[in-house]
Tab-separated table of C-alpha atoms and ligand atoms in Angstrom:
chain	number	residue	atom	x	y	z
A	1	MET	CA	126.533	72.959	150.991
A	2	ASN	CA	125.946	73.992	147.428
A	3	LYS	CA	122.342	75.037	146.751
A	4	LEU	CA	121.490	73.117	143.596
A	5	ILE	CA	118.639	73.110	141.084
A	6	ILE	CA	118.590	70.153	138.707
A	7	ASP	CA	116.967	70.932	135.355
A	8	THR	CA	116.296	67.605	133.689
A	9	ASP	CA	114.419	65.482	131.120
A	10	PRO	CA	114.534	62.053	132.792
A	11	GLY	CA	115.900	59.966	130.947
A	12	VAL	CA	117.710	56.922	132.347
A	13	ASP	CA	121.040	58.702	132.872
A	14	ASP	CA	119.260	61.770	134.285
A	15	SER	CA	117.814	59.464	136.937
A	16	MET	CA	121.257	58.233	137.877
A	17	ALA	CA	122.542	61.815	137.999
A	18	ILE	CA	119.703	62.765	140.368
A	19	GLN	CA	120.510	59.748	142.556
A	20	PHE	CA	124.190	60.722	142.498
A	21	ALA	CA	123.352	64.263	143.624
A	22	LEU	CA	120.952	63.008	146.313
A	23	ALA	CA	123.717	60.771	147.666
A	24	SER	CA	126.269	63.606	147.797
A	25	GLU	CA	126.562	65.728	150.938
A	26	GLU	CA	127.977	68.590	148.867
A	27	PHE	CA	124.470	69.535	147.723
A	28	HIS	CA	121.316	70.951	149.146
A	29	ILE	CA	118.857	70.261	146.347
A	30	MET	CA	116.469	73.208	146.190
A	31	GLY	CA	114.304	71.729	143.482
A	32	ILE	CA	114.069	69.737	140.300
A	33	THR	CA	112.754	71.418	137.172
A	34	THR	CA	111.631	69.321	134.233
A	35	VAL	CA	111.871	69.860	130.515
A	36	PHE	CA	110.843	67.923	127.384
A	37	GLY	CA	113.693	66.049	125.728
A	38	ASN	CA	114.195	62.338	126.076
A	39	VAL	CA	110.404	62.089	126.532
A	40	ASN	CA	107.499	64.546	126.504
A	41	ILE	CA	107.108	66.941	129.418
A	42	GLU	CA	104.309	64.939	131.094
A	43	GLN	CA	106.377	61.773	131.154
A	44	ALA	CA	109.569	63.618	132.152
A	45	THR	CA	107.709	65.112	135.118
A	46	ILE	CA	106.186	61.779	136.125
A	47	ASN	CA	109.661	60.231	135.988
A	48	ALA	CA	111.152	62.892	138.255
A	49	LEU	CA	108.246	62.663	140.722
A	50	ARG	CA	108.427	58.889	140.864
A	51	LEU	CA	112.164	58.914	141.448
A	52	LEU	CA	111.878	61.319	144.390
A	53	HIS	CA	109.083	59.194	145.818
A	54	LEU	CA	111.212	56.039	145.534
A	55	ALA	CA	114.151	57.920	147.047
A	56	ALA	CA	111.896	59.026	149.945
A	57	ARG	CA	112.573	62.707	149.218
A	58	PRO	CA	109.074	64.221	148.905
A	59	ASP	CA	110.474	67.397	150.486
A	60	ILE	CA	112.205	68.424	147.236
A	61	PRO	CA	109.867	70.488	145.030
A	62	ILE	CA	109.411	69.484	141.414
A	63	SER	CA	108.394	72.100	138.937
A	64	LYS	CA	107.169	71.334	135.447
A	65	GLY	CA	108.788	73.217	132.573
A	66	ALA	CA	108.827	73.608	128.815
A	67	SER	CA	106.910	71.184	126.625
A	68	LYS	CA	108.589	72.213	123.372
A	69	PRO	CA	111.554	74.170	122.022
A	70	LEU	CA	111.507	77.966	121.603
A	71	GLN	CA	110.696	77.440	117.944
A	72	GLY	CA	108.915	74.459	116.443
A	73	GLU	CA	107.496	71.400	118.138
A	74	PHE	CA	108.684	68.543	120.331
A	75	LEU	CA	109.766	65.853	117.900
A	76	GLY	CA	109.040	62.782	119.982
A	77	GLY	CA	112.144	62.076	122.040
A	78	VAL	CA	114.442	59.079	121.832
A	79	PRO	CA	112.539	55.901	122.832
A	80	PHE	CA	115.292	53.743	121.271
A	81	VAL	CA	117.775	55.169	123.819
A	82	HIS	CA	115.689	55.565	126.994
A	83	GLY	CA	112.572	53.456	126.320
A	84	ASN	CA	109.042	54.686	125.601
A	85	ASP	CA	108.651	55.790	129.224
A	86	GLY	CA	112.130	57.339	129.370
A	87	GLN	CA	112.977	54.820	132.074
A	88	GLY	CA	113.970	51.786	130.064
A	89	ASN	CA	110.350	50.587	129.653
A	90	THR	CA	110.097	49.812	133.348
A	91	TRP	CA	106.642	51.458	133.389
A	92	ARG	CA	106.479	51.744	137.172
A	93	PRO	CA	103.354	53.494	138.527
A	94	ALA	CA	103.579	57.260	138.761
A	95	GLY	CA	103.536	57.490	142.573
A	96	PRO	CA	101.749	59.988	144.814
A	97	LEU	CA	103.873	63.148	144.417
A	98	LYS	CA	102.669	66.157	142.431
A	99	PRO	CA	104.517	69.095	140.853
A	100	ILE	CA	104.306	72.497	142.522
A	101	GLY	CA	102.113	75.136	140.893
A	102	VAL	CA	105.026	77.283	139.699
A	103	SER	CA	106.541	76.741	136.259
A	104	ALA	CA	110.186	75.693	135.960
A	105	ASP	CA	111.432	79.025	134.636
A	106	GLU	CA	109.556	80.968	137.344
A	107	PHE	CA	110.969	78.625	139.986
A	108	ILE	CA	114.508	79.186	138.694
A	109	ILE	CA	114.001	82.975	138.720
A	110	GLU	CA	112.489	82.924	142.211
A	111	GLN	CA	115.301	80.849	143.705
A	112	VAL	CA	118.131	82.736	142.014
A	113	LEU	CA	116.754	86.123	143.116
A	114	ARG	CA	116.058	84.867	146.621
A	115	PHE	CA	119.560	83.419	147.085
A	116	PRO	CA	121.884	85.683	145.083
A	117	ASP	CA	125.258	84.109	144.163
A	118	GLN	CA	124.277	80.891	145.897
A	119	ILE	CA	122.339	78.828	143.372
A	120	SER	CA	124.112	76.386	141.067
A	121	ILE	CA	122.154	74.839	138.229
A	122	ALA	CA	122.853	71.410	136.779
A	123	ALA	CA	121.224	71.416	133.342
A	124	LEU	CA	120.801	67.880	132.037
A	125	GLY	CA	118.401	68.363	129.131
A	126	PRO	CA	117.543	70.917	126.435
A	127	LEU	CA	118.248	74.464	127.655
A	128	THR	CA	114.727	75.784	127.072
A	129	ASN	CA	113.792	76.502	130.722
A	130	LEU	CA	116.975	78.514	131.209
A	131	ALA	CA	116.321	80.464	128.008
A	132	THR	CA	112.770	81.398	128.993
A	133	ALA	CA	113.894	82.252	132.533
A	134	LEU	CA	116.532	84.542	131.073
A	135	ARG	CA	114.021	86.164	128.750
A	136	LYS	CA	111.560	86.775	131.604
A	137	GLU	CA	114.168	88.034	134.083
A	138	PRO	CA	117.570	88.972	132.626
A	139	LYS	CA	118.778	89.938	136.144
A	140	ILE	CA	119.333	86.268	136.947
A	141	GLN	CA	122.497	86.426	134.816
A	142	ASP	CA	124.299	88.378	137.517
A	143	LYS	CA	122.844	86.494	140.434
A	144	VAL	CA	123.254	82.817	139.615
A	145	LYS	CA	126.344	81.165	141.087
A	146	GLU	CA	127.032	78.878	138.154
A	147	ILE	CA	125.427	76.769	135.458
A	148	VAL	CA	126.960	73.478	134.449
A	149	PHE	CA	125.241	71.843	131.504
A	150	MET	CA	125.500	68.488	129.784
A	151	GLY	CA	125.448	69.224	126.109
A	152	GLY	CA	127.360	69.976	123.000
A	153	ASN	CA	130.498	68.755	121.303
A	154	ALA	CA	133.414	71.138	120.854
A	155	PHE	CA	136.036	69.051	119.072
A	156	CYS	CA	134.357	65.721	118.473
A	157	SER	CA	131.375	64.533	116.485
A	158	GLY	CA	127.821	64.501	117.760
A	159	ASN	CA	125.641	61.656	118.982
A	160	ALA	CA	122.197	62.648	117.670
A	161	THR	CA	123.643	63.538	114.255
A	162	PRO	CA	127.259	63.587	113.064
A	163	ALA	CA	127.236	67.298	113.904
A	164	ALA	CA	125.137	67.628	117.037
A	165	GLU	CA	124.644	66.390	120.566
A	166	ALA	CA	121.072	65.469	121.564
A	167	ASN	CA	120.335	68.111	124.236
A	168	ILE	CA	121.543	70.976	122.078
A	169	LEU	CA	119.815	69.639	118.966
A	170	SER	CA	116.526	69.515	120.887
A	171	ASP	CA	116.559	73.323	121.150
A	172	PRO	CA	119.465	75.017	119.367
A	173	ASP	CA	117.865	78.478	119.683
A	174	ALA	CA	117.638	78.160	123.460
A	175	ALA	CA	121.211	76.890	123.609
A	176	ASP	CA	122.553	79.771	121.547
A	177	MET	CA	120.735	82.229	123.816
A	178	VAL	CA	121.919	80.589	127.056
A	179	LEU	CA	125.511	80.337	125.820
A	180	GLY	CA	125.431	83.992	124.858
A	181	ALA	CA	124.328	85.306	128.252
A	182	ASN	CA	126.650	86.729	130.864
A	183	TRP	CA	126.574	84.071	133.507
A	184	PRO	CA	129.220	81.556	134.628
A	185	LEU	CA	128.741	78.578	132.335
A	186	THR	CA	130.540	75.291	132.019
A	187	MET	CA	129.950	72.929	129.134
A	188	VAL	CA	130.233	69.239	129.940
A	189	GLY	CA	129.826	67.826	126.474
A	190	LEU	CA	130.654	64.721	124.488
A	191	ASP	CA	134.357	65.716	124.513
A	192	VAL	CA	134.444	64.335	128.048
A	193	THR	CA	131.307	62.227	128.456
A	194	HIS	CA	132.445	59.912	125.644
A	195	LYS	CA	135.735	59.423	127.496
A	196	THR	CA	133.959	58.316	130.677
A	197	ILE	CA	132.535	54.810	130.626
A	198	LEU	CA	130.558	53.051	133.322
A	199	SER	CA	131.412	49.438	132.620
A	200	ARG	CA	129.007	46.575	133.100
A	201	ASP	CA	131.133	45.430	136.063
A	202	VAL	CA	130.719	48.729	137.887
A	203	LEU	CA	127.009	48.833	137.055
A	204	ASP	CA	126.678	45.321	138.479
A	205	GLU	CA	128.399	46.496	141.647
A	206	ILE	CA	126.075	49.484	141.962
A	207	ALA	CA	123.089	47.171	141.436
A	208	LEU	CA	124.100	45.190	144.535
A	209	PHE	CA	123.198	48.232	146.633
A	210	ARG	CA	119.494	47.699	147.278
A	211	SER	CA	117.057	50.578	147.739
A	212	PRO	CA	113.740	51.263	145.971
A	213	SER	CA	115.214	54.077	143.874
A	214	ASN	CA	118.467	52.294	143.078
A	215	ASP	CA	116.579	49.140	142.093
A	216	HIS	CA	114.461	51.220	139.722
A	217	VAL	CA	117.393	53.041	138.139
A	218	MET	CA	119.387	49.846	137.721
A	219	GLU	CA	116.465	48.105	136.059
A	220	ALA	CA	116.176	51.035	133.651
A	221	TYR	CA	119.923	50.806	132.983
A	222	GLN	CA	119.524	47.350	131.481
A	223	PHE	CA	117.643	48.854	128.537
A	224	TYR	CA	120.048	51.809	128.324
A	225	GLN	CA	123.080	49.502	128.333
A	226	ASN	CA	121.628	47.477	125.470
A	227	PHE	CA	121.477	50.635	123.393
A	228	PHE	CA	125.191	51.333	123.925
A	229	MET	CA	126.058	47.729	123.246
A	230	LYS	CA	124.181	47.804	119.928
A	231	VAL	CA	125.129	51.261	118.731
A	232	ASN	CA	128.508	52.061	120.295
A	233	LYS	CA	129.732	48.502	120.832
A	234	ILE	CA	130.684	49.175	124.442
A	235	ASP	CA	129.928	46.918	127.381
A	236	GLY	CA	128.607	49.683	129.623
A	237	THR	CA	127.408	53.231	129.060
A	238	PHE	CA	128.898	56.630	128.429
A	239	VAL	CA	128.482	58.918	131.442
A	240	HIS	CA	126.542	61.937	130.235
A	241	ASP	CA	124.398	63.579	132.902
A	242	SER	CA	126.272	62.289	135.957
A	243	SER	CA	129.388	64.016	134.620
A	244	VAL	CA	127.760	67.354	135.484
A	245	ILE	CA	127.332	66.249	139.088
A	246	ALA	CA	130.937	64.995	139.174
A	247	TYR	CA	132.135	68.360	137.862
A	248	LEU	CA	130.130	70.220	140.509
A	249	ILE	CA	131.598	68.009	143.247
A	250	ASP	CA	135.171	68.302	141.995
A	251	PRO	CA	135.944	70.568	139.024
A	252	GLY	CA	139.566	69.430	139.335
A	253	LEU	CA	138.542	66.190	137.642
A	254	TYR	CA	138.198	68.099	134.383
A	255	LYS	CA	140.553	70.021	132.141
A	256	THR	CA	138.866	73.070	130.643
A	257	VAL	CA	139.532	75.774	128.087
A	258	VAL	CA	137.612	79.014	127.739
A	259	SER	CA	136.041	80.254	124.553
A	260	PRO	CA	132.888	81.863	123.269
A	261	VAL	CA	130.605	79.230	121.743
A	262	ARG	CA	127.979	79.646	119.052
A	263	VAL	CA	125.292	77.131	118.223
A	264	GLU	CA	124.224	76.362	114.662
A	265	THR	CA	120.528	77.233	114.544
A	266	GLN	CA	120.004	76.862	110.780
A	267	HIS	CA	117.912	73.924	109.645
A	268	GLY	CA	120.678	72.246	107.653
A	269	ILE	CA	122.698	69.113	108.353
A	270	SER	CA	124.809	70.889	110.999
A	271	ARG	CA	121.873	72.094	113.126
A	272	GLY	CA	122.768	71.949	116.815
A	273	LYS	CA	126.562	71.937	116.389
A	274	THR	CA	128.349	73.892	119.132
A	275	TRP	CA	131.192	75.938	117.676
A	276	PRO	CA	133.922	77.377	119.899
A	277	SER	CA	135.791	80.310	118.343
A	278	LEU	CA	139.268	79.783	116.936
A	279	GLY	CA	140.955	81.195	120.032
A	280	GLU	CA	142.771	84.521	119.985
A	281	SER	CA	146.187	83.037	120.714
A	282	ASP	CA	146.051	81.052	117.452
A	283	HIS	CA	145.519	84.288	115.600
A	284	GLU	CA	147.820	86.857	117.141
A	285	GLY	CA	146.444	90.295	116.361
A	286	ALA	CA	143.499	88.912	114.417
A	287	GLU	CA	140.016	90.067	115.303
A	288	VAL	CA	137.559	87.641	116.794
A	289	LEU	CA	135.259	86.640	113.944
A	290	GLU	CA	131.904	88.396	113.894
A	291	PRO	CA	129.610	85.546	115.055
A	292	TRP	CA	131.693	85.136	118.239
A	293	ARG	CA	132.403	88.829	118.829
A	294	ASN	CA	131.064	90.195	122.129
A	295	ARG	CA	130.011	86.751	123.225
A	296	PRO	CA	131.096	85.719	126.730
A	297	LYS	CA	133.741	83.059	127.140
A	298	ILE	CA	132.467	79.875	128.677
A	299	LYS	CA	134.401	76.976	130.179
A	300	ILE	CA	134.500	73.910	127.956
A	301	CYS	CA	135.526	70.577	129.437
A	302	LEU	CA	138.015	68.916	127.098
A	303	ASP	CA	139.566	66.199	129.194
A	304	VAL	CA	138.662	64.186	132.252
A	305	LYS	CA	140.209	61.981	134.918
A	306	ASP	CA	137.690	59.375	133.910
A	307	ARG	CA	138.690	56.652	136.357
A	308	MET	CA	138.305	59.061	139.261
A	309	VAL	CA	134.867	60.109	138.036
A	310	ILE	CA	133.783	56.461	137.865
A	311	GLN	CA	135.204	55.863	141.321
A	312	LEU	CA	133.265	58.847	142.683
A	313	ILE	CA	130.009	57.624	141.146
A	314	ARG	CA	130.567	54.113	142.429
A	315	GLN	CA	131.400	55.364	145.905
A	316	ARG	CA	128.350	57.633	146.167
A	317	LEU	CA	125.865	55.158	144.726
A	318	THR	CA	126.874	52.244	146.924
A	319	ARG	CA	126.784	53.754	150.362
B	1	BDR	C1	122.140	63.668	126.593
B	1	BDR	O1	120.983	63.321	125.843
B	1	BDR	C2	120.108	62.566	126.628
B	1	BDR	O2	119.702	61.436	125.915
B	1	BDR	C3	120.827	62.196	127.888
B	1	BDR	O3	119.945	62.181	128.984
B	1	BDR	C4	121.872	63.276	128.031
B	1	BDR	O4	121.372	64.381	128.739
B	1	BDR	C5	123.352	63.004	125.973
B	1	BDR	O5	123.569	63.463	124.682
B	2	CA	CA1	119.317	64.260	130.048
């Protein structure tokens, strides 16, 4: 079993991704770390705690993380996508669970050092906790098994702005730091999440599976689905955060390329854009351009067996 930490800003689709991981025997979930993003850090933490309570998994520690990006302030989240409570305005009571007294970055450091080469991290929100963990303890670079993050757009447009994807735009400085560190990273960005659609029919099927946590997530999905219907004109939702879990279960579902990636951190219209380098093979004998020089190559998911991903999600969430 893969020892997994889920770093998350729940978020309707984060909640489904957590459910998906909980329902998958491939993982031993060591903890959930929260980060601002879709909502503020207090609400994100409440949402994670409530979900574990509803899923009857009080044994999994939840650790509260960053409340704002490395530079600047939290800008208020995306209530039009996830609701004011981040859970589709379901406003369920918080539940009895409490976060542990260790911050998210300290928890990540502690676990990675305690279990060298064994901890995988699914990063489903802004990359701030990973950046501060790295800053506090650079040794974790060599000791983490892998990090798979939902974020970025290599060769397609963004979703938060024409240039940028929401998680990366929430903290471009953290993203540029995390993508520049020497650890095994895989980017599951809009290049593949926009090719993977959970249709209304499949969501209806998942909703037939009754459990307190599934009922909650499916109620939240009604709000989330309306957003995609209005904005993207699709009858269903793109699969963002659950794609990370699918990748961790079966990387063969994804086609990847490797490249160093820089993040635009300037405050112009392209802030938050993830830029892969041109690729050495395109430029035989040419030097790697300066901004990408000496940066590690990361895996970038570019294509996906989308129907198999949907099938996997459906299978795990209905048993
Ligand atoms: C990402 O942004 C958030 O709204 C979702 O939870 C996902 O992590 C998609 O761009
Ligand atoms: Ca998220």
